[in-house]
Amino acid sequence: MYKSLLVDKNEQGYQTLLTELSDDFLTEGDVLVDVAFSTINYKDALAITGKAPVVRQFPLVPGIDFAGTVAQSAHAHFKAGDKVLLNGFGVGEKHHGGLAQKARVNGDWLIPLPAAISAEQAMVIGTAGYTAMLCVIALEKHNIKPESGDVLVTGATGGVGSWAVKILSELGYRVVASTGSMAQSDYLKSLGASEIIDRAELSQPGKPLMKERWAAAIDSVGSTTLANVCASIQYGGAVAACGLAQGMDFPATVAPFILRGVSLLGVDSVMRPLQDRIEAWERLAQMDMADYIDAIATKITLHECVAKADELLKGQITGRLLVDVNA
Ligand code: NDP
């Protein structure tokens, strides 16, 4: 038997409970992992509370991320004792996820935990930090360098946004952070933002082309904000788009793309090929952010996840929730 969070939907409604499961409950897969830590991303909070249809089969163990140690493996790349990490691939959405003491998964979805970081640190980074790094790599591949000019980050106090600010500033970029929480300016400056702008500047409909303000941007907001960001990027610049916090629509014109050669780079973390995942995680591990990681982590137990997920959706959580599944 092992401890697990479990989401169910039945005649009593949508429920998330802490329970004990038997090994029969584990998903089919060729690698069994003793989970050490998981985390609560925005998507997990939606799954746990039922505020959006993230969970696609019931009952389901939530948790899109986990890190732990291989207990049993029939997969060629892994053996018992290996430290591993998983993000996405539908885990915590349609396959049982990481908010449990055990997870059995397809070994093709696992990557080795980089030697330079612990399972605990990897889960403080989580999908939010991994996605931010994928966005940074997308901009680098587009030849955006610190000397290219300022880089805008939207949704800057969010999970992806704050990691994007931190990573870009560590890499020497001058970062402009756009936020709806101007009261968090000191926090954003502590991450390395040089300038803070009110997101209201970007959230209302603008013109097809506006003043060229930024060399590049990382956008986790979508909608009108993304349209205005594209219209404000310098000639030849790029926008890495990964989220839809404002909305899924994109009320833009082609003007920035055909008249300024701006590129819109879509970033998906869930089904990302393995090699890209390994590259992103190795880059994160090399960044020597241990002090920062420790400072932003709040360690919680499985028992606390439901209440914390609710607080996260209400915007009451600063930093990252680290779930010790064995506490
Ligand atoms: P968070 O909720 O932590 O952050 C989102 C931030 O966006 C908020 O903190 C807020 O920042 C801003 N925001 C919220 N509502 C609005 C609004 N109506 N208009 C403008 N800005 C708004 O979420 P995450 O960082 O975890 O995820 C951000 C987005 O990225 C989500 O849409 C998520 O689904 C997506 N995502 C996509 C991934 C992928 O693989 N493509 C992976 C991970 C996340 P502020 O107050 O500073 O403005």
Tab-separated table of C-alpha atoms and ligand atoms in Angstrom:
chain	number	residue	atom	x	y	z
A	1	MET	CA	0.000	0.000	0.000
A	2	TYR	CA	1.152	3.556	-0.639
A	3	LYS	CA	-0.113	7.049	0.159
A	4	SER	CA	-1.602	9.014	-2.695
A	5	LEU	CA	-3.780	11.948	-3.554
A	6	LEU	CA	-6.737	10.826	-5.667
A	7	VAL	CA	-9.143	12.871	-7.764
A	8	ASP	CA	-12.585	11.404	-8.417
A	9	LYS	CA	-15.818	12.585	-9.971
A	10	ASN	CA	-19.043	10.788	-9.154
A	11	GLU	CA	-22.571	11.422	-7.902
A	12	GLN	CA	-21.073	13.207	-4.850
A	13	GLY	CA	-19.348	15.658	-7.177
A	14	TYR	CA	-15.637	16.407	-7.755
A	15	GLN	CA	-13.472	15.239	-4.856
A	16	THR	CA	-9.764	15.103	-4.103
A	17	LEU	CA	-8.813	12.900	-1.158
A	18	LEU	CA	-5.663	11.652	0.513
A	19	THR	CA	-5.910	7.857	0.453
A	20	GLU	CA	-3.986	4.558	0.558
A	21	LEU	CA	-3.769	2.624	-2.701
A	22	SER	CA	-2.575	-0.903	-3.484
A	23	ASP	CA	-0.037	-1.676	-6.213
A	24	ASP	CA	-2.908	-2.975	-8.414
A	25	PHE	CA	-3.879	0.659	-8.875
A	26	LEU	CA	-0.581	1.625	-10.586
A	27	THR	CA	-0.743	2.529	-14.286
A	28	GLU	CA	0.707	0.108	-16.855
A	29	GLY	CA	4.349	0.903	-17.519
A	30	ASP	CA	7.863	-0.509	-17.542
A	31	VAL	CA	9.408	1.593	-14.758
A	32	LEU	CA	8.241	1.778	-11.141
A	33	VAL	CA	9.469	4.879	-9.320
A	34	ASP	CA	9.590	5.526	-5.589
A	35	VAL	CA	8.561	9.172	-5.701
A	36	ALA	CA	10.491	11.484	-3.383
A	37	PHE	CA	9.077	14.901	-4.257
A	38	SER	CA	6.415	16.474	-6.454
A	39	THR	CA	5.122	20.016	-6.756
A	40	ILE	CA	1.933	21.954	-7.409
A	41	ASN	CA	1.905	23.847	-10.681
A	42	TYR	CA	-1.039	25.991	-11.801
A	43	LYS	CA	-2.272	23.025	-13.856
A	44	ASP	CA	-2.090	20.719	-10.807
A	45	ALA	CA	-4.079	23.229	-8.762
A	46	LEU	CA	-6.781	23.166	-11.461
A	47	ALA	CA	-6.758	19.345	-11.424
A	48	ILE	CA	-6.923	19.120	-7.621
A	49	THR	CA	-9.744	21.654	-7.238
A	50	GLY	CA	-11.628	20.726	-10.427
A	51	LYS	CA	-11.711	24.399	-11.505
A	52	ALA	CA	-10.841	23.375	-15.101
A	53	PRO	CA	-11.062	20.034	-16.919
A	54	VAL	CA	-7.407	19.026	-16.601
A	55	VAL	CA	-8.152	15.473	-15.418
A	56	ARG	CA	-9.362	13.407	-18.345
A	57	GLN	CA	-10.132	10.096	-16.615
A	58	PHE	CA	-11.368	9.248	-13.137
A	59	PRO	CA	-10.250	8.252	-10.592
A	60	LEU	CA	-6.773	9.713	-11.153
A	61	VAL	CA	-3.649	10.515	-9.168
A	62	PRO	CA	-2.810	14.177	-9.958
A	63	GLY	CA	0.691	15.655	-10.299
A	64	ILE	CA	2.297	16.497	-13.661
A	65	ASP	CA	5.842	16.438	-12.209
A	66	PHE	CA	7.772	14.063	-9.975
A	67	ALA	CA	11.318	13.154	-9.026
A	68	GLY	CA	12.443	9.994	-7.297
A	69	THR	CA	14.360	6.722	-7.502
A	70	VAL	CA	13.721	3.769	-9.801
A	71	ALA	CA	12.452	0.783	-7.779
A	72	GLN	CA	11.993	-1.666	-10.689
A	73	SER	CA	12.690	-1.349	-14.396
A	74	ALA	CA	12.193	-3.356	-17.562
A	75	HIS	CA	13.338	-0.364	-19.648
A	76	ALA	CA	16.767	-0.467	-21.291
A	77	HIS	CA	17.769	3.035	-20.100
A	78	PHE	CA	16.955	2.643	-16.400
A	79	LYS	CA	17.813	0.299	-13.525
A	80	ALA	CA	16.831	0.147	-9.857
A	81	GLY	CA	18.503	2.916	-7.895
A	82	ASP	CA	18.639	5.464	-10.759
A	83	LYS	CA	17.513	8.987	-9.867
A	84	VAL	CA	14.883	10.175	-12.342
A	85	LEU	CA	12.624	13.076	-13.190
A	86	LEU	CA	9.352	13.378	-15.119
A	87	ASN	CA	7.422	16.371	-16.496
A	88	GLY	CA	4.197	16.136	-18.464
A	89	PHE	CA	3.495	13.486	-21.110
A	90	GLY	CA	-0.105	13.481	-19.851
A	91	VAL	CA	0.945	12.250	-16.405
A	92	GLY	CA	-1.422	13.767	-13.826
A	93	GLU	CA	-3.968	14.330	-16.634
A	94	LYS	CA	-4.689	10.896	-18.133
A	95	HIS	CA	-2.036	8.695	-16.465
A	96	HIS	CA	-1.571	8.507	-12.675
A	97	GLY	CA	0.756	11.291	-11.573
A	98	GLY	CA	3.359	12.272	-9.032
A	99	LEU	CA	1.328	13.251	-5.967
A	100	ALA	CA	1.795	9.751	-4.539
A	101	GLN	CA	4.570	7.660	-3.010
A	102	LYS	CA	4.763	5.429	-6.113
A	103	ALA	CA	4.317	5.938	-9.845
A	104	ARG	CA	4.610	3.396	-12.645
A	105	VAL	CA	5.212	4.996	-16.047
A	106	ASN	CA	6.526	4.439	-19.541
A	107	GLY	CA	10.326	4.678	-19.214
A	108	ASP	CA	10.446	6.736	-22.433
A	109	TRP	CA	8.930	9.605	-20.440
A	110	LEU	CA	11.641	9.684	-17.775
A	111	ILE	CA	14.893	11.586	-17.868
A	112	PRO	CA	17.880	11.077	-15.575
A	113	LEU	CA	17.977	13.584	-12.733
A	114	PRO	CA	20.933	15.872	-13.552
A	115	ALA	CA	23.821	15.114	-11.171
A	116	ALA	CA	24.128	18.743	-10.077
A	117	ILE	CA	20.623	18.980	-8.549
A	118	SER	CA	18.634	17.037	-5.958
A	119	ALA	CA	15.120	15.633	-6.424
A	120	GLU	CA	13.967	18.362	-4.067
A	121	GLN	CA	15.536	21.150	-6.142
A	122	ALA	CA	14.174	19.675	-9.385
A	123	MET	CA	10.655	19.845	-8.019
A	124	VAL	CA	11.053	23.450	-6.881
A	125	ILE	CA	11.961	24.179	-10.510
A	126	GLY	CA	9.150	21.914	-11.819
A	127	THR	CA	7.333	22.298	-15.123
A	128	ALA	CA	7.273	26.086	-14.597
A	129	GLY	CA	11.074	26.410	-14.581
A	130	TYR	CA	11.566	23.773	-17.262
A	131	THR	CA	9.092	25.589	-19.562
A	132	ALA	CA	10.790	28.936	-18.883
A	133	MET	CA	14.124	27.357	-19.864
A	134	LEU	CA	12.571	25.934	-23.071
A	135	CYS	CA	11.442	29.499	-23.887
A	136	VAL	CA	14.929	30.901	-23.236
A	137	ILE	CA	16.483	28.219	-25.456
A	138	ALA	CA	13.944	29.029	-28.200
A	139	LEU	CA	15.039	32.690	-28.090
A	140	GLU	CA	18.734	31.738	-28.076
A	141	LYS	CA	18.194	29.547	-31.147
A	142	HIS	CA	16.721	32.641	-32.760
A	143	ASN	CA	20.032	34.394	-32.018
A	144	ILE	CA	18.638	36.636	-29.281
A	145	LYS	CA	21.621	37.576	-27.106
A	146	PRO	CA	21.937	39.901	-24.069
A	147	GLU	CA	23.364	42.575	-26.405
A	148	SER	CA	20.302	42.294	-28.697
A	149	GLY	CA	18.313	44.486	-26.301
A	150	ASP	CA	15.695	44.256	-23.552
A	151	VAL	CA	13.613	41.104	-23.147
A	152	LEU	CA	10.033	41.393	-21.900
A	153	VAL	CA	8.486	38.742	-19.638
A	154	THR	CA	4.689	38.797	-19.227
A	155	GLY	CA	2.829	37.199	-16.310
A	156	ALA	CA	6.061	37.910	-14.474
A	157	THR	CA	4.995	37.002	-10.937
A	158	GLY	CA	3.585	33.650	-12.129
A	159	GLY	CA	5.357	30.289	-12.048
A	160	VAL	CA	6.718	30.384	-15.605
A	161	GLY	CA	7.136	34.165	-15.584
A	162	SER	CA	9.217	34.378	-12.425
A	163	TRP	CA	11.508	31.573	-13.606
A	164	ALA	CA	11.850	33.336	-16.968
A	165	VAL	CA	12.863	36.583	-15.217
A	166	LYS	CA	15.359	34.720	-13.013
A	167	ILE	CA	16.941	32.654	-15.803
A	168	LEU	CA	17.213	35.560	-18.272
A	169	SER	CA	18.757	37.866	-15.683
A	170	GLU	CA	21.240	35.160	-14.583
A	171	LEU	CA	22.235	34.819	-18.255
A	172	GLY	CA	22.935	38.554	-18.493
A	173	TYR	CA	19.810	39.804	-20.268
A	174	ARG	CA	18.189	43.109	-19.270
A	175	VAL	CA	14.686	42.007	-18.288
A	176	VAL	CA	11.495	44.058	-18.346
A	177	ALA	CA	8.781	42.400	-16.248
A	178	SER	CA	5.103	42.974	-17.003
A	179	THR	CA	2.776	42.348	-14.082
A	180	GLY	CA	-0.685	43.032	-12.748
A	181	SER	CA	0.812	43.087	-9.266
A	182	MET	CA	2.874	46.286	-9.149
A	183	ALA	CA	3.062	45.751	-5.371
A	184	GLN	CA	5.367	42.804	-6.182
A	185	SER	CA	7.919	45.082	-7.874
A	186	ASP	CA	10.534	44.481	-5.173
A	187	TYR	CA	10.102	40.705	-5.560
A	188	LEU	CA	10.543	40.988	-9.342
A	189	LYS	CA	13.633	43.167	-8.869
A	190	SER	CA	15.025	40.558	-6.470
A	191	LEU	CA	14.697	38.026	-9.312
A	192	GLY	CA	16.750	40.333	-11.529
A	193	ALA	CA	14.167	42.443	-13.388
A	194	SER	CA	15.580	45.863	-14.326
A	195	GLU	CA	12.245	47.471	-15.120
A	196	ILE	CA	8.653	46.713	-14.147
A	197	ILE	CA	5.644	47.702	-16.264
A	198	ASP	CA	1.942	47.454	-15.454
A	199	ARG	CA	0.305	44.725	-17.526
A	200	ALA	CA	-2.594	47.137	-18.206
A	201	GLU	CA	-0.258	48.732	-20.806
A	202	LEU	CA	-0.548	45.519	-22.838
A	203	SER	CA	-3.908	43.996	-22.029
A	204	GLN	CA	-6.197	46.355	-24.023
A	205	PRO	CA	-6.509	46.208	-27.848
A	206	GLY	CA	-3.643	48.112	-29.527
A	207	LYS	CA	-2.446	48.903	-33.046
A	208	PRO	CA	-1.119	46.396	-35.612
A	209	LEU	CA	2.349	47.943	-35.230
A	210	MET	CA	3.475	49.922	-32.201
A	211	LYS	CA	6.727	51.475	-30.991
A	212	GLU	CA	9.571	48.925	-31.146
A	213	ARG	CA	10.304	48.438	-27.438
A	214	TRP	CA	11.839	44.989	-26.895
A	215	ALA	CA	14.258	42.693	-28.722
A	216	ALA	CA	12.327	39.618	-27.592
A	217	ALA	CA	9.705	38.396	-25.151
A	218	ILE	CA	8.584	35.371	-23.187
A	219	ASP	CA	4.801	35.348	-22.952
A	220	SER	CA	2.709	33.146	-20.678
A	221	VAL	CA	-0.423	35.278	-21.076
A	222	GLY	CA	-1.638	35.006	-24.719
A	223	SER	CA	-4.692	36.906	-26.035
A	224	THR	CA	-4.533	40.702	-26.533
A	225	THR	CA	-1.322	40.887	-24.519
A	226	LEU	CA	0.474	38.569	-26.944
A	227	ALA	CA	-0.872	40.567	-29.915
A	228	ASN	CA	0.447	43.835	-28.402
A	229	VAL	CA	3.770	42.213	-27.512
A	230	CYS	CA	4.261	41.040	-31.108
A	231	ALA	CA	3.381	44.552	-32.335
A	232	SER	CA	6.067	46.048	-30.037
A	233	ILE	CA	9.028	43.770	-30.849
A	234	GLN	CA	12.037	45.250	-32.636
A	235	TYR	CA	12.791	44.363	-36.236
A	236	GLY	CA	13.907	40.706	-36.524
A	237	GLY	CA	13.068	39.890	-32.900
A	238	ALA	CA	11.108	36.969	-31.488
A	239	VAL	CA	8.422	36.050	-28.982
A	240	ALA	CA	8.411	32.667	-27.219
A	241	ALA	CA	4.741	31.990	-26.415
A	242	CYS	CA	3.824	29.273	-23.925
A	243	GLY	CA	0.679	30.255	-22.039
A	244	LEU	CA	-2.842	31.603	-22.024
A	245	ALA	CA	-3.361	33.224	-18.606
A	246	GLN	CA	-5.333	36.077	-20.241
A	247	GLY	CA	-6.997	33.904	-22.882
A	248	MET	CA	-6.567	31.440	-25.718
A	249	ASP	CA	-7.500	33.949	-28.418
A	250	PHE	CA	-4.902	35.847	-30.437
A	251	PRO	CA	-6.459	39.038	-31.849
A	252	ALA	CA	-3.442	40.107	-33.920
A	253	THR	CA	-2.556	41.091	-37.491
A	254	VAL	CA	0.245	39.685	-39.620
A	255	ALA	CA	1.943	43.120	-39.694
A	256	PRO	CA	4.717	42.406	-37.130
A	257	PHE	CA	5.592	39.155	-38.898
A	258	ILE	CA	5.634	40.402	-42.501
A	259	LEU	CA	6.791	44.013	-42.000
A	260	ARG	CA	9.250	43.599	-39.109
A	261	GLY	CA	10.262	39.974	-39.563
A	262	VAL	CA	9.163	39.172	-36.024
A	263	SER	CA	8.984	35.435	-35.218
A	264	LEU	CA	6.416	33.829	-32.965
A	265	LEU	CA	7.950	30.731	-31.402
A	266	GLY	CA	5.450	28.283	-29.900
A	267	VAL	CA	6.701	26.410	-26.840
A	268	ASP	CA	5.128	23.182	-25.578
A	269	SER	CA	6.610	21.338	-22.616
A	270	VAL	CA	4.177	18.418	-22.312
A	271	MET	CA	5.053	16.325	-25.377
A	272	ARG	CA	8.538	17.768	-25.849
A	273	PRO	CA	11.077	15.298	-27.298
A	274	LEU	CA	13.495	13.769	-24.801
A	275	GLN	CA	16.634	15.442	-26.117
A	276	ASP	CA	15.137	18.923	-25.631
A	277	ARG	CA	14.085	17.996	-22.083
A	278	ILE	CA	17.547	16.771	-21.209
A	279	GLU	CA	19.122	19.919	-22.660
A	280	ALA	CA	16.751	22.193	-20.694
A	281	TRP	CA	17.302	20.341	-17.410
A	282	GLU	CA	21.078	20.194	-17.832
A	283	ARG	CA	21.075	23.952	-18.450
A	284	LEU	CA	18.940	24.524	-15.329
A	285	ALA	CA	21.217	22.284	-13.259
A	286	GLN	CA	24.335	24.144	-14.408
A	287	MET	CA	22.966	27.518	-13.354
A	288	ASP	CA	23.961	27.238	-9.702
A	289	MET	CA	20.694	28.640	-8.344
A	290	ALA	CA	20.707	26.573	-5.115
A	291	ASP	CA	20.316	29.540	-2.761
A	292	TYR	CA	17.457	30.945	-4.805
A	293	ILE	CA	15.752	27.540	-5.031
A	294	ASP	CA	15.942	27.098	-1.262
A	295	ALA	CA	14.589	30.594	-0.693
A	296	ILE	CA	11.449	30.185	-2.838
A	297	ALA	CA	10.456	26.664	-1.709
A	298	THR	CA	7.646	25.990	0.758
A	299	LYS	CA	7.665	22.333	1.732
A	300	ILE	CA	4.222	20.753	2.225
A	301	THR	CA	2.781	17.248	2.721
A	302	LEU	CA	0.253	15.365	0.577
A	303	HIS	CA	-2.274	16.155	3.299
A	304	GLU	CA	-1.884	19.914	2.678
A	305	CYS	CA	-2.190	19.811	-1.129
A	306	VAL	CA	-5.922	20.491	-1.444
A	307	ALA	CA	-5.840	23.632	0.715
A	308	LYS	CA	-2.638	24.876	-0.925
A	309	ALA	CA	-4.028	24.291	-4.447
A	310	ASP	CA	-6.966	26.496	-3.542
A	311	GLU	CA	-4.655	29.237	-2.212
A	312	LEU	CA	-2.528	29.001	-5.361
A	313	LEU	CA	-5.558	29.630	-7.592
A	314	LYS	CA	-6.476	32.623	-5.411
A	315	GLY	CA	-3.009	34.087	-6.010
A	316	GLN	CA	-2.069	33.685	-2.332
A	317	ILE	CA	1.107	31.647	-2.883
A	318	THR	CA	4.468	33.275	-3.532
A	319	GLY	CA	7.298	31.026	-4.642
A	320	ARG	CA	6.991	27.290	-5.248
A	321	LEU	CA	5.171	24.527	-3.398
A	322	LEU	CA	7.399	21.482	-2.893
A	323	VAL	CA	5.472	18.339	-1.945
A	324	ASP	CA	7.302	15.802	0.228
A	325	VAL	CA	5.143	12.762	-0.572
A	326	ASN	CA	6.722	10.710	2.223
A	327	ALA	CA	6.216	13.241	5.048
B	1	NDP	P1	0.549	31.206	-12.930
B	1	NDP	O1	-0.877	31.332	-12.541
B	1	NDP	O2	1.561	30.914	-11.891
B	1	NDP	O3	1.013	32.560	-13.653
B	1	NDP	C1	0.245	33.233	-14.606
B	1	NDP	C2	0.481	34.729	-14.429
B	1	NDP	O4	-0.147	35.419	-15.489
B	1	NDP	C3	-0.135	35.309	-13.161
B	1	NDP	O5	0.696	35.162	-12.034
B	1	NDP	C4	-0.325	36.766	-13.551
B	1	NDP	O6	0.932	37.418	-13.397
B	1	NDP	C5	-0.634	36.672	-15.045
B	1	NDP	N1	-2.072	36.740	-15.315
B	1	NDP	C6	-3.056	36.032	-14.711
B	1	NDP	N2	-4.252	36.348	-15.214
B	1	NDP	C7	-4.019	37.286	-16.169
B	1	NDP	C8	-4.869	38.031	-17.044
B	1	NDP	N3	-6.191	37.879	-17.043
B	1	NDP	N4	-4.287	38.913	-17.890
B	1	NDP	C9	-2.955	39.076	-17.920
B	1	NDP	N5	-2.105	38.415	-17.091
B	1	NDP	C10	-2.640	37.534	-16.245
B	1	NDP	O7	0.637	30.124	-14.082
B	1	NDP	P2	1.943	29.423	-14.703
B	1	NDP	O8	3.066	30.392	-14.720
B	1	NDP	O9	2.117	28.087	-14.099
B	1	NDP	O10	1.441	29.199	-16.197
B	1	NDP	C11	1.264	30.340	-17.044
B	1	NDP	C12	0.601	29.903	-18.320
B	1	NDP	O11	1.484	29.053	-19.032
B	1	NDP	C13	-0.704	29.110	-18.118
B	1	NDP	O12	-1.599	29.479	-19.139
B	1	NDP	C14	-0.257	27.676	-18.275
B	1	NDP	O13	-1.302	26.850	-18.709
B	1	NDP	C15	0.833	27.832	-19.329
B	1	NDP	N6	1.828	26.770	-19.310
B	1	NDP	C16	2.135	26.196	-20.499
B	1	NDP	C17	3.095	25.239	-20.597
B	1	NDP	C18	3.444	24.695	-21.935
B	1	NDP	O14	3.943	23.580	-22.015
B	1	NDP	N7	3.213	25.447	-23.002
B	1	NDP	C19	3.795	24.728	-19.401
B	1	NDP	C20	3.467	25.466	-18.185
B	1	NDP	C21	2.494	26.441	-18.166
B	1	NDP	P3	1.050	38.972	-13.010
B	1	NDP	O15	0.157	39.176	-11.824
B	1	NDP	O16	2.506	39.134	-12.697
B	1	NDP	O17	0.586	39.747	-14.192
